């Protein structure tokens, strides 16, 4: 093996390791517990202990009043379709997740959180587009939301896309130039 | 987002596509594909997605047509299937 | 198109003057699209429009002049410079924040002490990243066009001393 190709191999291995290290700590986009994009406030608040809300939730039954309020907001109401109340860690009190065959889409989660003042239960819903719309302006000062999304929220994809274009150019150079020197 | 306008444009697209396939002269086919890119770019813009329309217009009509014509300079003009 | 030896196409004054008039404006428009984030489009579209202006120039003035405008050395440099800018800024976030920030997380750059983190992100995105993408895309599309249109490389090897007198259909 010529020293040059050994060096090249070492360099490629180093780049691979860097790539793996770099992509380790990026929160995977769909993970509902990742802090960056977990919830969107639905501004529905139900006073706790109204009619035994606490224990009915703990028993896994979704009260009618809660789901009717959610339905009134235009979201699919948890009680009609098969939703189940589950234990949840990560700072939430209740998670209502849709029962799906494989694994429920994160967009169908409802989180309930105990509010301090007036002990209310506030309903949050997990949704990337709504969060993108609300938080994009304050997080990234770019007026054009599409560019903000392309460059920062999905900056890793655009990096990959640019690399693909770069590789395509190099491939064309290698294929179409047979003048001896590269 | 005017539905009838979309339908007319999309139908026009189908015509362009069929013409691009059936025409024998390759240069005419390339020009038809350039027209195809422009019409599909208008459809995108008309559906309120300006970025995609802009990209399609720039890449589809601007670059790809030029590449195909440059590639055509290397081969023969007539399609001999 | 039977031109003199080596020059297949004839110069056409009208086309040349119009192109000489249009190319700068296309390039200004491409830069406007590439750097400004107000309007639609970002680095990629700006780069393609810039490459289209180079293609227009090459088609009218012939490959040798086009190649003089964007020589091979510049082409190779710009190819990787754009991608280097993009990935470099991403890596800079990790380096400057001593490993605290994630890759490509521009808020972690020390700039965000001067401006608000949102402004740092906006600045990084609309200037460094978009220009990086634009550079790469522009030089790649231009180099693909030059390679495709480089018709005479076969026989050029034999007569090395003829310089790069291209024969272009």
Tab-separated table of C-alpha atoms in Angstrom:
chain	number	residue	atom	x	y	z
A	1	UNK	CA	0.000	0.000	0.000
A	2	UNK	CA	1.533	3.272	-1.083
A	3	UNK	CA	2.014	5.818	1.744
A	4	UNK	CA	-0.392	8.173	0.014
A	5	UNK	CA	-3.270	5.707	0.021
A	6	UNK	CA	-2.501	4.820	3.633
A	7	UNK	CA	-2.743	8.481	4.546
A	8	UNK	CA	-5.974	8.799	2.561
A	9	UNK	CA	-7.448	5.769	4.317
A	10	UNK	CA	-6.516	7.203	7.703
A	11	UNK	CA	-8.050	10.530	6.767
A	12	UNK	CA	-11.290	8.889	5.658
A	13	UNK	CA	-11.486	6.881	8.893
A	14	UNK	CA	-10.902	10.055	10.905
A	15	UNK	CA	-13.641	11.854	8.945
A	16	UNK	CA	-15.993	8.942	9.528
A	17	UNK	CA	-15.336	9.039	13.260
A	18	UNK	CA	-15.889	12.794	13.306
A	19	UNK	CA	-19.119	12.331	11.373
A	20	UNK	CA	-20.405	9.755	13.868
A	21	UNK	CA	-19.407	11.890	16.850
A	22	UNK	CA	-21.054	14.929	15.350
A	23	UNK	CA	-24.297	13.175	14.542
A	24	UNK	CA	-24.488	11.552	17.993
A	25	UNK	CA	-25.806	14.489	19.948
A	26	UNK	CA	-28.351	15.746	17.491
A	27	UNK	CA	-31.766	15.066	19.067
A	28	UNK	CA	-33.661	12.826	16.622
A	29	UNK	CA	-36.395	14.918	15.210
A	30	UNK	CA	-39.367	12.749	16.075
A	31	UNK	CA	-38.435	12.089	19.703
A	32	UNK	CA	-41.226	13.682	21.751
A	33	UNK	CA	-39.024	14.089	24.814
A	34	UNK	CA	-36.256	15.991	23.057
A	35	UNK	CA	-36.364	19.479	24.561
A	36	UNK	CA	-36.093	21.363	21.280
A	37	UNK	CA	-39.536	20.583	19.895
A	38	UNK	CA	-41.653	18.834	22.415
A	39	UNK	CA	-44.910	20.616	22.842
A	40	UNK	CA	-47.271	23.271	21.663
A	41	UNK	CA	-49.619	24.854	24.197
A	42	UNK	CA	-53.242	24.240	23.296
A	43	UNK	CA	-54.444	26.791	25.818
A	44	UNK	CA	-56.994	24.354	27.197
A	45	UNK	CA	-56.953	24.290	30.946
A	46	UNK	CA	-59.141	22.049	33.098
A	47	UNK	CA	-59.351	22.624	36.841
A	48	UNK	CA	-58.016	19.586	38.589
A	49	UNK	CA	-60.181	17.641	40.982
A	50	UNK	CA	-63.333	18.928	39.280
A	51	UNK	CA	-65.057	15.595	39.229
A	52	UNK	CA	-62.342	13.198	40.228
A	53	UNK	CA	-60.280	14.085	37.173
A	54	UNK	CA	-57.096	13.019	38.943
A	55	UNK	CA	-58.029	9.447	39.671
A	56	UNK	CA	-59.928	8.933	36.416
A	57	UNK	CA	-56.827	9.895	34.518
A	58	UNK	CA	-54.701	7.674	36.697
A	59	UNK	CA	-57.156	4.873	36.039
A	60	UNK	CA	-56.564	5.386	32.357
A	61	UNK	CA	-59.987	6.819	31.476
A	62	UNK	CA	-60.033	10.077	29.523
A	63	UNK	CA	-62.784	12.338	30.907
A	64	UNK	CA	-65.462	13.489	28.506
A	65	UNK	CA	-64.993	17.172	29.324
A	66	UNK	CA	-61.299	17.088	28.464
A	67	UNK	CA	-61.774	15.448	25.100
A	68	UNK	CA	-64.748	17.615	24.169
A	69	UNK	CA	-62.650	20.718	24.859
A	70	UNK	CA	-59.860	19.334	22.697
A	71	UNK	CA	-62.350	18.446	19.959
A	72	UNK	CA	-63.726	21.982	20.157
A	73	UNK	CA	-60.249	23.211	19.321
A	74	UNK	CA	-60.326	21.177	16.118
A	75	UNK	CA	-57.892	18.468	17.200
A	76	UNK	CA	-58.895	14.776	17.076
A	77	UNK	CA	-60.455	14.151	20.448
A	78	UNK	CA	-58.715	11.488	22.528
A	79	UNK	CA	-61.790	9.696	23.797
A	80	UNK	CA	-63.414	8.836	20.461
A	81	UNK	CA	-60.501	7.099	18.889
A	82	UNK	CA	-58.539	4.552	20.908
A	83	UNK	CA	-56.257	6.636	23.103
A	84	UNK	CA	-54.626	5.385	26.286
A	85	UNK	CA	-53.226	7.225	29.283
A	86	UNK	CA	-49.660	6.214	29.988
A	87	UNK	CA	-46.986	6.900	32.556
A	88	UNK	CA	-44.481	9.408	31.317
A	89	UNK	CA	-41.148	10.720	32.506
A	90	UNK	CA	-39.524	13.970	31.411
A	91	UNK	CA	-41.431	16.478	33.467
A	92	UNK	CA	-44.953	15.738	32.237
A	93	UNK	CA	-47.820	14.494	34.354
A	94	UNK	CA	-49.934	12.579	31.875
A	95	UNK	CA	-49.362	11.400	28.323
A	96	UNK	CA	-52.329	10.459	26.172
A	97	UNK	CA	-50.960	8.438	23.293
A	98	UNK	CA	-52.889	7.026	20.383
A	99	UNK	CA	-52.829	3.256	20.304
A	100	UNK	CA	-51.209	2.352	17.054
A	101	UNK	CA	-50.216	-1.023	15.785
A	102	UNK	CA	-46.492	-0.361	15.552
A	103	UNK	CA	-45.736	2.832	17.447
A	104	UNK	CA	-47.895	5.959	17.697
A	105	UNK	CA	-46.911	8.953	15.619
A	106	UNK	CA	-45.533	11.661	17.918
A	107	UNK	CA	-47.953	14.136	16.378
A	108	UNK	CA	-50.803	12.269	18.115
A	109	UNK	CA	-49.553	12.710	21.686
A	110	UNK	CA	-51.303	14.898	24.220
A	111	UNK	CA	-49.337	15.977	27.267
A	112	UNK	CA	-51.036	17.236	30.400
A	113	UNK	CA	-49.095	19.397	32.799
A	114	UNK	CA	-50.044	20.494	36.307
A	115	UNK	CA	-50.075	24.277	36.455
A	116	UNK	CA	-49.102	25.921	39.737
A	117	UNK	CA	-51.613	28.742	39.955
A	118	UNK	CA	-55.209	27.581	40.330
A	119	UNK	CA	-54.042	23.965	40.037
A	120	UNK	CA	-55.131	23.547	36.451
A	121	UNK	CA	-54.178	20.864	34.017
A	122	UNK	CA	-52.955	22.463	30.811
A	123	UNK	CA	-53.106	20.406	27.622
A	124	UNK	CA	-50.139	20.431	25.312
A	125	UNK	CA	-49.911	18.747	21.944
A	126	UNK	CA	-46.798	17.570	20.172
A	127	UNK	CA	-46.500	19.038	16.661
A	128	UNK	CA	-43.508	20.116	14.638
A	129	UNK	CA	-45.224	22.424	12.097
A	130	UNK	CA	-47.063	24.391	14.769
A	131	UNK	CA	-43.836	24.738	16.765
A	132	UNK	CA	-41.975	25.738	13.596
A	133	UNK	CA	-44.528	28.441	12.939
A	134	UNK	CA	-44.522	29.812	16.458
A	135	UNK	CA	-40.865	29.560	17.404
A	136	UNK	CA	-39.210	30.217	14.029
A	137	UNK	CA	-39.316	33.999	14.247
A	138	UNK	CA	-37.843	34.262	17.709
A	139	UNK	CA	-35.251	31.529	17.334
A	140	UNK	CA	-33.939	32.443	13.904
A	141	UNK	CA	-34.179	36.035	12.822
A	142	UNK	CA	-34.496	35.100	9.158
A	143	UNK	CA	-37.676	36.593	7.653
A	144	UNK	CA	-38.068	33.842	5.057
A	145	UNK	CA	-39.367	30.795	6.950
A	146	UNK	CA	-38.477	28.378	4.172
A	147	UNK	CA	-34.852	29.466	4.232
A	148	UNK	CA	-34.876	29.287	8.022
A	149	UNK	CA	-36.180	25.760	7.842
A	150	UNK	CA	-33.806	24.715	5.121
A	151	UNK	CA	-30.712	26.280	6.625
A	152	UNK	CA	-31.147	25.831	10.324
A	153	UNK	CA	-33.885	23.426	11.351
A	154	UNK	CA	-32.855	21.014	8.610
A	155	UNK	CA	-29.344	22.378	8.181
A	156	UNK	CA	-27.898	18.878	8.274
A	157	UNK	CA	-30.009	17.853	5.250
A	158	UNK	CA	-28.891	20.902	3.275
A	159	UNK	CA	-25.295	20.064	4.136
A	160	UNK	CA	-25.897	16.582	2.752
A	161	UNK	CA	-27.579	18.021	-0.330
A	162	UNK	CA	-24.637	20.325	-1.023
A	163	UNK	CA	-22.254	17.403	-0.590
A	164	UNK	CA	-24.304	15.414	-3.092
A	165	UNK	CA	-24.027	18.231	-5.618
A	166	UNK	CA	-20.290	18.469	-4.963
A	167	UNK	CA	-19.841	14.733	-5.488
A	168	UNK	CA	-21.861	14.879	-8.683
A	169	UNK	CA	-19.579	17.587	-10.014
A	170	UNK	CA	-16.452	15.647	-9.121
A	171	UNK	CA	-17.894	12.526	-10.717
A	172	UNK	CA	-18.571	14.392	-13.962
A	173	UNK	CA	-15.046	15.799	-13.900
A	174	UNK	CA	-13.533	12.349	-13.439
A	175	UNK	CA	-15.708	10.700	-16.053
A	176	UNK	CA	-15.659	13.228	-18.842
A	177	UNK	CA	-12.058	14.314	-18.687
A	178	UNK	CA	-9.677	11.856	-20.268
A	179	UNK	CA	-6.876	14.321	-21.052
A	180	UNK	CA	-4.262	12.402	-19.075
A	181	UNK	CA	-3.990	14.860	-16.278
A	182	UNK	CA	-7.071	15.230	-14.130
B	1	UNK	CA	-54.881	28.824	-6.040
B	2	UNK	CA	-57.333	28.879	-8.921
B	3	UNK	CA	-58.327	25.303	-9.563
B	4	UNK	CA	-59.400	25.629	-13.232
B	5	UNK	CA	-56.166	27.428	-14.089
B	6	UNK	CA	-54.204	24.615	-12.463
B	7	UNK	CA	-56.113	22.029	-14.405
B	8	UNK	CA	-55.513	23.804	-17.706
B	9	UNK	CA	-51.801	24.162	-16.983
B	10	UNK	CA	-51.479	20.551	-15.875
B	11	UNK	CA	-53.315	19.365	-18.985
B	12	UNK	CA	-50.963	21.528	-21.037
B	13	UNK	CA	-48.073	19.790	-19.255
B	14	UNK	CA	-49.333	16.409	-20.359
B	15	UNK	CA	-49.456	17.640	-23.943
B	16	UNK	CA	-45.871	18.896	-23.723
B	17	UNK	CA	-44.710	15.607	-22.247
B	18	UNK	CA	-46.350	13.544	-24.993
B	19	UNK	CA	-44.920	15.876	-27.630
B	20	UNK	CA	-41.456	15.654	-26.099
B	21	UNK	CA	-41.524	11.875	-26.338
B	22	UNK	CA	-42.965	11.532	-29.790
B	23	UNK	CA	-40.908	14.151	-31.619
B	24	UNK	CA	-37.962	12.746	-33.574
B	25	UNK	CA	-35.603	15.703	-33.607
B	26	UNK	CA	-33.705	15.621	-30.289
B	27	UNK	CA	-33.157	19.351	-30.120
B	28	UNK	CA	-36.910	19.914	-30.365
B	29	UNK	CA	-37.390	17.423	-27.533
B	30	UNK	CA	-34.911	19.347	-25.372
B	31	UNK	CA	-36.638	22.632	-26.057
B	32	UNK	CA	-39.958	20.994	-25.184
B	33	UNK	CA	-38.493	19.814	-21.871
B	34	UNK	CA	-37.357	23.358	-21.215
B	35	UNK	CA	-40.912	24.526	-21.831
B	36	UNK	CA	-42.084	21.719	-19.530
B	37	UNK	CA	-39.896	23.094	-16.738
B	38	UNK	CA	-41.242	26.572	-17.200
B	39	UNK	CA	-44.871	25.459	-17.125
B	40	UNK	CA	-44.356	23.294	-14.055
B	41	UNK	CA	-42.607	26.258	-12.395
B	42	UNK	CA	-45.667	28.413	-13.067
B	43	UNK	CA	-47.885	25.717	-11.585
B	44	UNK	CA	-45.739	25.610	-8.448
B	45	UNK	CA	-45.830	29.394	-8.051
B	46	UNK	CA	-49.543	29.394	-8.684
B	47	UNK	CA	-49.918	26.914	-5.832
B	48	UNK	CA	-48.228	29.408	-3.490
B	49	UNK	CA	-44.921	27.561	-3.242
B	50	UNK	CA	-42.590	30.217	-4.529
B	51	UNK	CA	-39.278	28.658	-3.504
B	52	UNK	CA	-39.917	25.380	-5.272
B	53	UNK	CA	-41.142	27.203	-8.350
B	54	UNK	CA	-38.059	29.407	-8.361
B	55	UNK	CA	-35.737	26.440	-8.037
B	56	UNK	CA	-37.553	24.521	-10.770
B	57	UNK	CA	-37.388	27.494	-13.113
B	58	UNK	CA	-33.706	28.133	-12.426
B	59	UNK	CA	-32.565	24.529	-12.553
B	60	UNK	CA	-35.042	22.972	-14.953
B	61	UNK	CA	-35.065	25.602	-17.635
B	62	UNK	CA	-31.762	27.340	-16.932
B	63	UNK	CA	-29.224	24.665	-16.267
B	64	UNK	CA	-30.599	21.310	-17.352
B	65	UNK	CA	-31.627	22.483	-20.812
B	66	UNK	CA	-28.175	23.954	-21.360
B	67	UNK	CA	-26.563	20.699	-20.226
B	68	UNK	CA	-28.718	18.634	-22.542
B	69	UNK	CA	-27.919	20.852	-25.493
B	70	UNK	CA	-24.236	20.605	-24.670
B	71	UNK	CA	-24.585	16.835	-24.484
B	72	UNK	CA	-26.489	16.871	-27.763
B	73	UNK	CA	-23.470	18.505	-29.417
B	74	UNK	CA	-21.648	15.243	-28.837
B	75	UNK	CA	-24.265	12.915	-30.291
B	76	UNK	CA	-26.305	12.910	-33.476
B	77	UNK	CA	-29.337	15.152	-33.910
B	78	UNK	CA	-31.772	12.528	-35.149
B	79	UNK	CA	-33.240	9.923	-32.800
B	80	UNK	CA	-32.588	6.618	-34.516
B	81	UNK	CA	-34.635	4.116	-32.569
C	1	UNK	CA	-22.447	26.229	-39.539
C	2	UNK	CA	-19.243	26.269	-41.563
C	3	UNK	CA	-16.813	28.741	-40.060
C	4	UNK	CA	-13.082	29.134	-40.438
C	5	UNK	CA	-10.954	26.260	-39.249
C	6	UNK	CA	-11.233	25.977	-35.551
C	7	UNK	CA	-13.996	28.550	-35.331
C	8	UNK	CA	-17.185	26.774	-36.283
C	9	UNK	CA	-19.637	29.434	-35.316
C	10	UNK	CA	-19.508	32.979	-36.695
C	11	UNK	CA	-19.509	35.929	-34.365
C	12	UNK	CA	-22.884	37.546	-34.379
C	13	UNK	CA	-22.660	41.113	-33.259
C	14	UNK	CA	-26.232	41.309	-32.060
C	15	UNK	CA	-25.982	38.272	-29.817
C	16	UNK	CA	-22.631	39.300	-28.430
C	17	UNK	CA	-23.693	42.812	-27.519
C	18	UNK	CA	-26.927	41.584	-25.926
C	19	UNK	CA	-25.059	38.966	-23.935
C	20	UNK	CA	-22.434	41.477	-22.887
C	21	UNK	CA	-25.328	43.630	-21.681
C	22	UNK	CA	-27.263	40.846	-19.946
C	23	UNK	CA	-24.597	38.804	-18.176
C	24	UNK	CA	-23.724	41.377	-15.480
C	25	UNK	CA	-27.369	41.932	-14.633
C	26	UNK	CA	-28.030	38.208	-14.367
C	27	UNK	CA	-25.080	37.905	-12.016
C	28	UNK	CA	-26.283	40.792	-9.854
C	29	UNK	CA	-29.708	39.168	-9.697
C	30	UNK	CA	-28.093	35.869	-8.720
C	31	UNK	CA	-26.168	37.547	-5.905
C	32	UNK	CA	-29.341	39.271	-4.750
C	33	UNK	CA	-31.138	35.930	-4.639
C	34	UNK	CA	-28.230	34.201	-2.968
C	35	UNK	CA	-27.487	36.580	-0.133
C	36	UNK	CA	-30.788	38.271	0.640
C	37	UNK	CA	-33.144	36.057	2.632
C	38	UNK	CA	-36.132	38.341	2.142
C	39	UNK	CA	-37.248	37.094	-1.201
C	40	UNK	CA	-37.760	33.536	-2.309
C	41	UNK	CA	-34.741	31.379	-2.884
C	42	UNK	CA	-31.415	30.984	-1.185
C	43	UNK	CA	-27.932	29.780	-1.934
C	44	UNK	CA	-28.888	26.978	-4.266
C	45	UNK	CA	-31.099	29.035	-6.580
C	46	UNK	CA	-28.598	31.923	-6.589
C	47	UNK	CA	-25.781	29.554	-7.512
C	48	UNK	CA	-27.744	28.048	-10.369
C	49	UNK	CA	-28.671	31.456	-11.782
C	50	UNK	CA	-25.025	32.505	-11.559
C	51	UNK	CA	-23.996	29.358	-13.397
C	52	UNK	CA	-26.664	30.093	-16.015
C	53	UNK	CA	-25.035	33.461	-16.646
C	54	UNK	CA	-21.654	31.769	-17.134
C	55	UNK	CA	-23.272	29.258	-19.477
C	56	UNK	CA	-24.845	32.087	-21.451
C	57	UNK	CA	-21.459	33.776	-21.723
C	58	UNK	CA	-19.756	30.581	-22.820
C	59	UNK	CA	-22.405	29.777	-25.424
C	60	UNK	CA	-22.043	33.151	-27.095
C	61	UNK	CA	-18.310	33.762	-26.827
C	62	UNK	CA	-17.094	30.188	-27.210
C	63	UNK	CA	-15.525	27.841	-24.758
C	64	UNK	CA	-11.996	29.247	-24.804
C	65	UNK	CA	-13.203	32.686	-23.709
C	66	UNK	CA	-15.635	31.096	-21.251
C	67	UNK	CA	-12.799	29.014	-19.820
C	68	UNK	CA	-10.733	32.154	-19.494
C	69	UNK	CA	-13.539	33.733	-17.476
C	70	UNK	CA	-13.757	30.792	-15.073
C	71	UNK	CA	-10.406	28.996	-15.343
C	72	UNK	CA	-9.861	25.470	-14.100
C	73	UNK	CA	-7.901	26.613	-11.045
C	74	UNK	CA	-10.698	28.886	-9.859
C	75	UNK	CA	-13.229	26.210	-10.576
C	76	UNK	CA	-11.495	23.621	-8.430
C	77	UNK	CA	-10.960	26.139	-5.629
C	78	UNK	CA	-14.571	27.340	-5.559
C	79	UNK	CA	-15.911	23.794	-5.636
C	80	UNK	CA	-14.590	22.914	-2.271
C	81	UNK	CA	-14.512	26.412	-0.767
C	82	UNK	CA	-18.305	26.586	-0.571
C	83	UNK	CA	-18.708	23.226	1.080
C	84	UNK	CA	-15.763	23.994	3.356
C	85	UNK	CA	-17.461	27.229	4.426
C	86	UNK	CA	-20.687	25.426	5.274
C	87	UNK	CA	-19.157	22.496	7.167
C	88	UNK	CA	-16.483	24.743	8.662
C	89	UNK	CA	-18.994	27.071	10.259
C	90	UNK	CA	-20.834	24.066	11.640
C	91	UNK	CA	-17.652	22.692	13.123
C	92	UNK	CA	-16.732	26.149	14.387
C	93	UNK	CA	-19.794	26.043	16.621
C	94	UNK	CA	-18.409	22.978	18.370
C	95	UNK	CA	-14.860	24.282	18.558
C	96	UNK	CA	-15.637	27.781	19.776
C	97	UNK	CA	-18.133	26.624	22.354
C	98	UNK	CA	-15.567	24.020	23.554
C	99	UNK	CA	-17.795	21.072	22.751
C	100	UNK	CA	-20.875	22.470	24.463
C	101	UNK	CA	-22.951	23.093	21.339
C	102	UNK	CA	-24.232	20.640	18.782
C	103	UNK	CA	-22.855	20.637	15.253
C	104	UNK	CA	-24.348	23.401	13.057
C	105	UNK	CA	-25.878	25.113	16.101
C	106	UNK	CA	-24.974	28.695	15.217
C	107	UNK	CA	-26.266	30.235	18.423
C	108	UNK	CA	-23.218	28.914	20.243
C	109	UNK	CA	-20.806	31.130	18.372
C	110	UNK	CA	-19.281	33.942	20.497
C	111	UNK	CA	-21.094	36.364	18.207
C	112	UNK	CA	-24.245	35.723	20.215
C	113	UNK	CA	-22.806	37.697	23.131
C	114	UNK	CA	-22.704	40.771	20.905
C	115	UNK	CA	-26.002	40.214	19.156
C	116	UNK	CA	-28.947	38.123	20.277
C	117	UNK	CA	-28.636	34.406	19.420
C	118	UNK	CA	-31.399	34.792	16.837
C	119	UNK	CA	-29.415	37.470	15.046
C	120	UNK	CA	-26.294	35.345	15.094
C	121	UNK	CA	-28.198	32.498	13.517
C	122	UNK	CA	-29.731	34.850	10.960
C	123	UNK	CA	-26.350	36.333	10.168
C	124	UNK	CA	-24.660	32.952	9.898
C	125	UNK	CA	-27.386	31.473	7.732
C	126	UNK	CA	-28.016	34.303	5.344
C	127	UNK	CA	-24.365	35.153	4.812
C	128	UNK	CA	-21.934	32.332	5.452
C	129	UNK	CA	-24.043	29.262	4.788
C	130	UNK	CA	-26.021	30.513	1.808
C	131	UNK	CA	-22.922	31.970	0.156
C	132	UNK	CA	-21.150	28.662	0.746
C	133	UNK	CA	-23.939	26.712	-0.938
C	134	UNK	CA	-24.082	29.273	-3.739
C	135	UNK	CA	-20.352	29.035	-4.417
C	136	UNK	CA	-20.373	25.260	-4.582
C	137	UNK	CA	-23.488	25.023	-6.715
C	138	UNK	CA	-22.267	27.730	-9.087
C	139	UNK	CA	-18.873	26.202	-9.725
C	140	UNK	CA	-20.247	22.667	-9.956
C	141	UNK	CA	-22.899	23.557	-12.535
C	142	UNK	CA	-20.335	25.607	-14.490
C	143	UNK	CA	-17.779	22.811	-14.422
C	144	UNK	CA	-20.377	20.232	-15.516
C	145	UNK	CA	-21.308	22.434	-18.449
C	146	UNK	CA	-17.663	22.950	-19.404
C	147	UNK	CA	-16.973	19.228	-19.264
C	148	UNK	CA	-20.052	18.414	-21.320
C	149	UNK	CA	-19.307	21.013	-23.949
C	150	UNK	CA	-15.598	20.167	-24.186
C	151	UNK	CA	-15.856	18.433	-27.505
C	152	UNK	CA	-12.349	18.428	-28.905
C	153	UNK	CA	-10.372	16.869	-26.087
C	154	UNK	CA	-9.760	13.658	-28.070
C	155	UNK	CA	-7.633	15.066	-30.869
C	156	UNK	CA	-6.276	17.903	-28.769
C	157	UNK	CA	-3.934	15.467	-27.046
C	158	UNK	CA	-2.108	14.822	-30.249
C	159	UNK	CA	-1.249	18.417	-31.200
C	160	UNK	CA	-0.266	19.828	-27.875
C	161	UNK	CA	1.260	23.005	-29.315
C	162	UNK	CA	-2.043	24.172	-30.838
C	163	UNK	CA	-3.048	25.601	-27.475
C	164	UNK	CA	-6.653	25.244	-26.437
C	165	UNK	CA	-8.273	26.039	-29.779
C	166	UNK	CA	-11.593	24.334	-29.222
C	167	UNK	CA	-13.936	23.254	-31.920
C	168	UNK	CA	-17.420	23.676	-30.621
C	169	UNK	CA	-20.505	22.635	-32.519
